[in-house]
Amino acid sequence: MIASRARRKVQATERRAGPGREHQEVVQAFRAAALAGDFEALLRVLDPQVKLTVDTSDGVVVTLGATAVASGARMFSGEVARQRPVLVNGIPGRMSWRPDGTPLSVIAFTVTDGRITALHIVIDPAKLASVRLPDPA
């Protein structure tokens, strides 16, 4: 089922007014805290029971809990050259590309009551190649 979801369309999107705005603000706060290495700020935006699911070329890896997810959040500062907001199966997320323009990851964030309750990241190159992705812009 996860593979079929990964094949669905990823769409570029602009920020929306209303409930989407709060979602984007929480995602932005997460990204800023991850890039700064601010562990306490990460814990403030993550739900204590947050679930991180990562689709890799070796399979699916699941991490549970805010402390564990915050500890691994430095991945946002690695090889990323460009990022932009996208819709992933209707859920606001982020698309990242390497400096050479190849897709690096697609991330979907589920936000409930102002906190991130789930993150789903696809980094498997085969899955990324099978999805219609936006240009890096």
PDB file of N, CA and C in Angstrom, residues 42-121:
ATOM      1  N   LEU A  42      12.369  21.751  18.490  1.00  0.00           N
ATOM      2  CA  LEU A  42      11.807  20.584  17.807  1.00  0.00           C
ATOM      3  C   LEU A  42      10.778  19.896  18.694  1.00  0.00           C
ATOM      4  N   LEU A  43      11.103  19.732  19.964  1.00  0.00           N
ATOM      5  CA  LEU A  43      10.170  19.071  20.876  1.00  0.00           C
ATOM      6  C   LEU A  43       8.876  19.862  21.037  1.00  0.00           C
ATOM      7  N   ARG A  44       8.951  21.187  20.905  1.00  0.00           N
ATOM      8  CA  ARG A  44       7.745  22.019  21.022  1.00  0.00           C
ATOM      9  C   ARG A  44       6.787  21.826  19.845  1.00  0.00           C
ATOM     10  N   VAL A  45       7.295  21.502  18.657  1.00  0.00           N
ATOM     11  CA  VAL A  45       6.411  21.346  17.498  1.00  0.00           C
ATOM     12  C   VAL A  45       6.038  19.888  17.216  1.00  0.00           C
ATOM     13  N   LEU A  46       6.712  18.955  17.867  1.00  0.00           N
ATOM     14  CA  LEU A  46       6.405  17.537  17.666  1.00  0.00           C
ATOM     15  C   LEU A  46       5.455  17.036  18.746  1.00  0.00           C
ATOM     16  N   ASP A  47       4.442  16.311  18.341  1.00  0.00           N
ATOM     17  CA  ASP A  47       3.565  15.645  19.293  1.00  0.00           C
ATOM     18  C   ASP A  47       4.394  14.581  20.023  1.00  0.00           C
ATOM     19  N   PRO A  48       4.182  14.371  21.309  1.00  0.00           N
ATOM     20  CA  PRO A  48       4.964  13.360  22.035  1.00  0.00           C
ATOM     21  C   PRO A  48       4.892  11.966  21.407  1.00  0.00           C
ATOM     22  N   GLN A  49       3.778  11.656  20.721  1.00  0.00           N
ATOM     23  CA  GLN A  49       3.603  10.337  20.103  1.00  0.00           C
ATOM     24  C   GLN A  49       3.821  10.365  18.584  1.00  0.00           C
ATOM     25  N   VAL A  50       4.570  11.335  18.079  1.00  0.00           N
ATOM     26  CA  VAL A  50       4.795  11.476  16.646  1.00  0.00           C
ATOM     27  C   VAL A  50       5.348  10.185  16.042  1.00  0.00           C
ATOM     28  N   LYS A  51       4.922   9.922  14.796  1.00  0.00           N
ATOM     29  CA  LYS A  51       5.394   8.741  14.066  1.00  0.00           C
ATOM     30  C   LYS A  51       6.092   9.200  12.797  1.00  0.00           C
ATOM     31  N   LEU A  52       7.346   8.809  12.650  1.00  0.00           N
ATOM     32  CA  LEU A  52       8.135   9.098  11.451  1.00  0.00           C
ATOM     33  C   LEU A  52       8.267   7.807  10.654  1.00  0.00           C
ATOM     34  N   THR A  53       7.843   7.860   9.399  1.00  0.00           N
ATOM     35  CA  THR A  53       7.975   6.718   8.498  1.00  0.00           C
ATOM     36  C   THR A  53       8.858   7.150   7.339  1.00  0.00           C
ATOM     37  N   VAL A  54       9.927   6.392   7.090  1.00  0.00           N
ATOM     38  CA  VAL A  54      10.861   6.718   6.011  1.00  0.00           C
ATOM     39  C   VAL A  54      10.926   5.539   5.041  1.00  0.00           C
ATOM     40  N   ASP A  55      10.583   5.815   3.763  1.00  0.00           N
ATOM     41  CA  ASP A  55      10.704   4.813   2.702  1.00  0.00           C
ATOM     42  C   ASP A  55      12.101   4.930   2.119  1.00  0.00           C
ATOM     43  N   THR A  56      12.931   3.905   2.338  1.00  0.00           N
ATOM     44  CA  THR A  56      14.288   3.880   1.807  1.00  0.00           C
ATOM     45  C   THR A  56      14.396   2.789   0.753  1.00  0.00           C
ATOM     46  N   SER A  57      15.515   2.729   0.068  1.00  0.00           N
ATOM     47  CA  SER A  57      15.714   1.659  -0.913  1.00  0.00           C
ATOM     48  C   SER A  57      15.840   0.292  -0.240  1.00  0.00           C
ATOM     49  N   ASP A  58      16.109   0.275   1.070  1.00  0.00           N
ATOM     50  CA  ASP A  58      16.220  -0.975   1.821  1.00  0.00           C
ATOM     51  C   ASP A  58      14.930  -1.374   2.531  1.00  0.00           C
ATOM     52  N   GLY A  59      13.899  -0.546   2.431  1.00  0.00           N
ATOM     53  CA  GLY A  59      12.634  -0.842   3.094  1.00  0.00           C
ATOM     54  C   GLY A  59      12.122   0.350   3.875  1.00  0.00           C
ATOM     55  N   VAL A  60      11.150   0.088   4.723  1.00  0.00           N
ATOM     56  CA  VAL A  60      10.511   1.140   5.507  1.00  0.00           C
ATOM     57  C   VAL A  60      11.087   1.137   6.924  1.00  0.00           C
ATOM     58  N   VAL A  61      11.429   2.327   7.406  1.00  0.00           N
ATOM     59  CA  VAL A  61      11.938   2.496   8.761  1.00  0.00           C
ATOM     60  C   VAL A  61      10.948   3.378   9.516  1.00  0.00           C
ATOM     61  N   VAL A  62      10.527   2.933  10.698  1.00  0.00           N
ATOM     62  CA  VAL A  62       9.567   3.686  11.507  1.00  0.00           C
ATOM     63  C   VAL A  62      10.238   4.090  12.812  1.00  0.00           C
ATOM     64  N   THR A  63      10.073   5.365  13.175  1.00  0.00           N
ATOM     65  CA  THR A  63      10.583   5.900  14.432  1.00  0.00           C
ATOM     66  C   THR A  63       9.402   6.500  15.181  1.00  0.00           C
ATOM     67  N   LEU A  64       9.292   6.184  16.466  1.00  0.00           N
ATOM     68  CA  LEU A  64       8.181   6.666  17.275  1.00  0.00           C
ATOM     69  C   LEU A  64       8.675   7.558  18.402  1.00  0.00           C
ATOM     70  N   GLY A  65       7.936   8.627  18.672  1.00  0.00           N
ATOM     71  CA  GLY A  65       8.220   9.499  19.797  1.00  0.00           C
ATOM     72  C   GLY A  65       8.993  10.745  19.435  1.00  0.00           C
ATOM     73  N   ALA A  66       8.644  11.837  20.108  1.00  0.00           N
ATOM     74  CA  ALA A  66       9.239  13.140  19.809  1.00  0.00           C
ATOM     75  C   ALA A  66      10.744  13.171  20.034  1.00  0.00           C
ATOM     76  N   THR A  67      11.223  12.562  21.098  1.00  0.00           N
ATOM     77  CA  THR A  67      12.656  12.597  21.388  1.00  0.00           C
ATOM     78  C   THR A  67      13.450  11.902  20.290  1.00  0.00           C
ATOM     79  N   ALA A  68      13.001  10.735  19.863  1.00  0.00           N
ATOM     80  CA  ALA A  68      13.702   9.987  18.817  1.00  0.00           C
ATOM     81  C   ALA A  68      13.652  10.722  17.482  1.00  0.00           C
ATOM     82  N   VAL A  69      12.504  11.284  17.136  1.00  0.00           N
ATOM     83  CA  VAL A  69      12.370  12.009  15.869  1.00  0.00           C
ATOM     84  C   VAL A  69      13.216  13.275  15.897  1.00  0.00           C
ATOM     85  N   ALA A  70      13.188  14.009  17.002  1.00  0.00           N
ATOM     86  CA  ALA A  70      13.981  15.237  17.113  1.00  0.00           C
ATOM     87  C   ALA A  70      15.475  14.930  17.028  1.00  0.00           C
ATOM     88  N   SER A  71      15.895  13.821  17.581  1.00  0.00           N
ATOM     89  CA  SER A  71      17.311  13.450  17.540  1.00  0.00           C
ATOM     90  C   SER A  71      17.804  13.215  16.115  1.00  0.00           C
ATOM     91  N   GLY A  72      16.922  12.740  15.240  1.00  0.00           N
ATOM     92  CA  GLY A  72      17.309  12.472  13.860  1.00  0.00           C
ATOM     93  C   GLY A  72      16.988  13.586  12.888  1.00  0.00           C
ATOM     94  N   ALA A  73      16.509  14.699  13.381  1.00  0.00           N
ATOM     95  CA  ALA A  73      16.026  15.768  12.499  1.00  0.00           C
ATOM     96  C   ALA A  73      17.129  16.528  11.772  1.00  0.00           C
ATOM     97  N   ARG A  74      18.370  16.308  12.065  1.00  0.00           N
ATOM     98  CA  ARG A  74      19.461  17.006  11.384  1.00  0.00           C
ATOM     99  C   ARG A  74      19.540  16.647   9.911  1.00  0.00           C
ATOM    100  N   MET A  75      18.795  15.641   9.469  1.00  0.00           N
ATOM    101  CA  MET A  75      18.802  15.251   8.054  1.00  0.00           C
ATOM    102  C   MET A  75      18.382  16.395   7.147  1.00  0.00           C
ATOM    103  N   PHE A  76      17.682  17.377   7.694  1.00  0.00           N
ATOM    104  CA  PHE A  76      17.209  18.491   6.885  1.00  0.00           C
ATOM    105  C   PHE A  76      18.321  19.414   6.427  1.00  0.00           C
ATOM    106  N   SER A  77      19.507  19.311   7.007  1.00  0.00           N
ATOM    107  CA  SER A  77      20.570  20.251   6.666  1.00  0.00           C
ATOM    108  C   SER A  77      21.646  19.653   5.763  1.00  0.00           C
ATOM    109  N   GLY A  78      21.527  18.402   5.377  1.00  0.00           N
ATOM    110  CA  GLY A  78      22.566  17.715   4.612  1.00  0.00           C
ATOM    111  C   GLY A  78      22.742  18.204   3.190  1.00  0.00           C
ATOM    112  N   GLU A  79      22.391  17.361   2.223  1.00  0.00           N
ATOM    113  CA  GLU A  79      22.654  17.605   0.807  1.00  0.00           C
ATOM    114  C   GLU A  79      21.609  18.473   0.117  1.00  0.00           C
ATOM    115  N   VAL A  80      20.689  19.034   0.827  1.00  0.00           N
ATOM    116  CA  VAL A  80      19.578  19.759   0.200  1.00  0.00           C
ATOM    117  C   VAL A  80      20.067  21.053  -0.451  1.00  0.00           C
ATOM    118  N   ALA A  81      19.800  21.185  -1.749  1.00  0.00           N
ATOM    119  CA  ALA A  81      20.137  22.418  -2.464  1.00  0.00           C
ATOM    120  C   ALA A  81      18.902  23.307  -2.604  1.00  0.00           C
ATOM    121  N   ARG A  82      17.762  22.676  -2.910  1.00  0.00           N
ATOM    122  CA  ARG A  82      16.518  23.420  -3.100  1.00  0.00           C
ATOM    123  C   ARG A  82      15.378  22.671  -2.432  1.00  0.00           C
ATOM    124  N   GLN A  83      14.416  23.444  -1.927  1.00  0.00           N
ATOM    125  CA  GLN A  83      13.202  22.880  -1.359  1.00  0.00           C
ATOM    126  C   GLN A  83      12.033  23.740  -1.782  1.00  0.00           C
ATOM    127  N   ARG A  84      10.873  23.124  -1.830  1.00  0.00           N
ATOM    128  CA  ARG A  84       9.664  23.905  -2.078  1.00  0.00           C
ATOM    129  C   ARG A  84       8.467  23.167  -1.515  1.00  0.00           C
ATOM    130  N   PRO A  85       7.414  23.913  -1.200  1.00  0.00           N
ATOM    131  CA  PRO A  85       6.193  23.271  -0.703  1.00  0.00           C
ATOM    132  C   PRO A  85       5.520  22.480  -1.813  1.00  0.00           C
ATOM    133  N   VAL A  86       4.957  21.342  -1.463  1.00  0.00           N
ATOM    134  CA  VAL A  86       4.206  20.502  -2.399  1.00  0.00           C
ATOM    135  C   VAL A  86       3.023  19.887  -1.659  1.00  0.00           C
ATOM    136  N   LEU A  87       2.078  19.362  -2.413  1.00  0.00           N
ATOM    137  CA  LEU A  87       1.014  18.544  -1.845  1.00  0.00           C
ATOM    138  C   LEU A  87       1.365  17.095  -2.125  1.00  0.00           C
ATOM    139  N   VAL A  88       1.324  16.271  -1.098  1.00  0.00           N
ATOM    140  CA  VAL A  88       1.608  14.848  -1.226  1.00  0.00           C
ATOM    141  C   VAL A  88       0.315  14.113  -0.886  1.00  0.00           C
ATOM    142  N   ASN A  89      -0.342  13.573  -1.905  1.00  0.00           N
ATOM    143  CA  ASN A  89      -1.639  12.927  -1.709  1.00  0.00           C
ATOM    144  C   ASN A  89      -2.599  13.837  -0.954  1.00  0.00           C
ATOM    145  N   GLY A  90      -2.554  15.117  -1.257  1.00  0.00           N
ATOM    146  CA  GLY A  90      -3.443  16.089  -0.642  1.00  0.00           C
ATOM    147  C   GLY A  90      -2.971  16.654   0.685  1.00  0.00           C
ATOM    148  N   ILE A  91      -1.835  16.173   1.201  1.00  0.00           N
ATOM    149  CA  ILE A  91      -1.291  16.642   2.479  1.00  0.00           C
ATOM    150  C   ILE A  91      -0.120  17.575   2.189  1.00  0.00           C
ATOM    151  N   PRO A  92      -0.105  18.767   2.802  1.00  0.00           N
ATOM    152  CA  PRO A  92       1.021  19.677   2.576  1.00  0.00           C
ATOM    153  C   PRO A  92       2.350  19.039   2.998  1.00  0.00           C
ATOM    154  N   GLY A  93       3.372  19.266   2.193  1.00  0.00           N
ATOM    155  CA  GLY A  93       4.690  18.714   2.480  1.00  0.00           C
ATOM    156  C   GLY A  93       5.784  19.539   1.840  1.00  0.00           C
ATOM    157  N   ARG A  94       6.956  18.940   1.724  1.00  0.00           N
ATOM    158  CA  ARG A  94       8.133  19.591   1.140  1.00  0.00           C
ATOM    159  C   ARG A  94       8.800  18.625   0.177  1.00  0.00           C
ATOM    160  N   MET A  95       9.326  19.175  -0.899  1.00  0.00           N
ATOM    161  CA  MET A  95      10.121  18.421  -1.868  1.00  0.00           C
ATOM    162  C   MET A  95      11.521  18.993  -1.826  1.00  0.00           C
ATOM    163  N   SER A  96      12.538  18.122  -1.831  1.00  0.00           N
ATOM    164  CA  SER A  96      13.938  18.554  -1.799  1.00  0.00           C
ATOM    165  C   SER A  96      14.704  17.951  -2.963  1.00  0.00           C
ATOM    166  N   TRP A  97      15.675  18.723  -3.458  1.00  0.00           N
ATOM    167  CA  TRP A  97      16.539  18.276  -4.544  1.00  0.00           C
ATOM    168  C   TRP A  97      17.993  18.422  -4.129  1.00  0.00           C
ATOM    169  N   ARG A  98      18.840  17.552  -4.686  1.00  0.00           N
ATOM    170  CA  ARG A  98      20.294  17.653  -4.490  1.00  0.00           C
ATOM    171  C   ARG A  98      20.818  18.815  -5.343  1.00  0.00           C
ATOM    172  N   PRO A  99      22.083  19.219  -5.103  1.00  0.00           N
ATOM    173  CA  PRO A  99      22.666  20.306  -5.908  1.00  0.00           C
ATOM    174  C   PRO A  99      22.647  20.030  -7.413  1.00  0.00           C
ATOM    175  N   ASP A 100      22.728  18.752  -7.826  1.00  0.00           N
ATOM    176  CA  ASP A 100      22.727  18.438  -9.257  1.00  0.00           C
ATOM    177  C   ASP A 100      21.313  18.397  -9.862  1.00  0.00           C
ATOM    178  N   GLY A 101      20.279  18.685  -9.042  1.00  0.00           N
ATOM    179  CA  GLY A 101      18.908  18.734  -9.534  1.00  0.00           C
ATOM    180  C   GLY A 101      18.141  17.435  -9.434  1.00  0.00           C
ATOM    181  N   THR A 102      18.766  16.359  -8.940  1.00  0.00           N
ATOM    182  CA  THR A 102      18.039  15.105  -8.783  1.00  0.00           C
ATOM    183  C   THR A 102      17.213  15.141  -7.493  1.00  0.00           C
ATOM    184  N   PRO A 103      16.040  14.524  -7.512  1.00  0.00           N
ATOM    185  CA  PRO A 103      15.193  14.523  -6.316  1.00  0.00           C
ATOM    186  C   PRO A 103      15.888  13.840  -5.144  1.00  0.00           C
ATOM    187  N   LEU A 104      15.772  14.434  -3.976  1.00  0.00           N
ATOM    188  CA  LEU A 104      16.354  13.871  -2.752  1.00  0.00           C
ATOM    189  C   LEU A 104      15.272  13.266  -1.873  1.00  0.00           C
ATOM    190  N   SER A 105      14.181  14.008  -1.657  1.00  0.00           N
ATOM    191  CA  SER A 105      13.135  13.502  -0.774  1.00  0.00           C
ATOM    192  C   SER A 105      11.814  14.215  -0.988  1.00  0.00           C
ATOM    193  N   VAL A 106      10.756  13.522  -0.594  1.00  0.00           N
ATOM    194  CA  VAL A 106       9.425  14.095  -0.503  1.00  0.00           C
ATOM    195  C   VAL A 106       8.972  13.823   0.928  1.00  0.00           C
ATOM    196  N   ILE A 107       8.513  14.881   1.599  1.00  0.00           N
ATOM    197  CA  ILE A 107       8.104  14.753   2.995  1.00  0.00           C
ATOM    198  C   ILE A 107       6.673  15.253   3.143  1.00  0.00           C
ATOM    199  N   ALA A 108       5.823  14.448   3.761  1.00  0.00           N
ATOM    200  CA  ALA A 108       4.454  14.848   4.087  1.00  0.00           C
ATOM    201  C   ALA A 108       4.343  14.972   5.599  1.00  0.00           C
ATOM    202  N   PHE A 109       3.775  16.074   6.049  1.00  0.00           N
ATOM    203  CA  PHE A 109       3.605  16.344   7.477  1.00  0.00           C
ATOM    204  C   PHE A 109       2.126  16.299   7.824  1.00  0.00           C
ATOM    205  N   THR A 110       1.769  15.592   8.871  1.00  0.00           N
ATOM    206  CA  THR A 110       0.414  15.629   9.404  1.00  0.00           C
ATOM    207  C   THR A 110       0.469  16.473  10.667  1.00  0.00           C
ATOM    208  N   VAL A 111      -0.329  17.538  10.698  1.00  0.00           N
ATOM    209  CA  VAL A 111      -0.355  18.460  11.835  1.00  0.00           C
ATOM    210  C   VAL A 111      -1.737  18.412  12.474  1.00  0.00           C
ATOM    211  N   THR A 112      -1.763  18.215  13.781  1.00  0.00           N
ATOM    212  CA  THR A 112      -3.005  18.189  14.544  1.00  0.00           C
ATOM    213  C   THR A 112      -2.847  19.080  15.767  1.00  0.00           C
ATOM    214  N   ASP A 113      -3.762  20.003  15.941  1.00  0.00           N
ATOM    215  CA  ASP A 113      -3.737  20.909  17.101  1.00  0.00           C
ATOM    216  C   ASP A 113      -2.384  21.598  17.273  1.00  0.00           C
ATOM    217  N   GLY A 114      -1.802  22.049  16.158  1.00  0.00           N
ATOM    218  CA  GLY A 114      -0.572  22.828  16.214  1.00  0.00           C
ATOM    219  C   GLY A 114       0.704  22.044  16.442  1.00  0.00           C
ATOM    220  N   ARG A 115       0.638  20.719  16.345  1.00  0.00           N
ATOM    221  CA  ARG A 115       1.829  19.889  16.508  1.00  0.00           C
ATOM    222  C   ARG A 115       1.904  18.842  15.392  1.00  0.00           C
ATOM    223  N   ILE A 116       3.121  18.461  15.048  1.00  0.00           N
ATOM    224  CA  ILE A 116       3.324  17.438  14.025  1.00  0.00           C
ATOM    225  C   ILE A 116       3.073  16.077  14.668  1.00  0.00           C
ATOM    226  N   THR A 117       2.093  15.344  14.117  1.00  0.00           N
ATOM    227  CA  THR A 117       1.756  14.030  14.651  1.00  0.00           C
ATOM    228  C   THR A 117       2.306  12.896  13.794  1.00  0.00           C
ATOM    229  N   ALA A 118       2.657  13.212  12.545  1.00  0.00           N
ATOM    230  CA  ALA A 118       3.230  12.192  11.667  1.00  0.00           C
ATOM    231  C   ALA A 118       4.043  12.858  10.568  1.00  0.00           C
ATOM    232  N   LEU A 119       5.138  12.193  10.211  1.00  0.00           N
ATOM    233  CA  LEU A 119       5.959  12.589   9.069  1.00  0.00           C
ATOM    234  C   LEU A 119       6.151  11.345   8.218  1.00  0.00           C
ATOM    235  N   HIS A 120       5.980  11.491   6.923  1.00  0.00           N
ATOM    236  CA  HIS A 120       6.251  10.391   5.994  1.00  0.00           C
ATOM    237  C   HIS A 120       7.246  10.917   4.980  1.00  0.00           C
ATOM    238  N   ILE A 121       8.414  10.277   4.932  1.00  0.00           N
ATOM    239  CA  ILE A 121       9.490  10.714   4.045  1.00  0.00           C
ATOM    240  C   ILE A 121       9.798   9.608   3.041  1.00  0.00           C
TER     241      ILE A 121
END
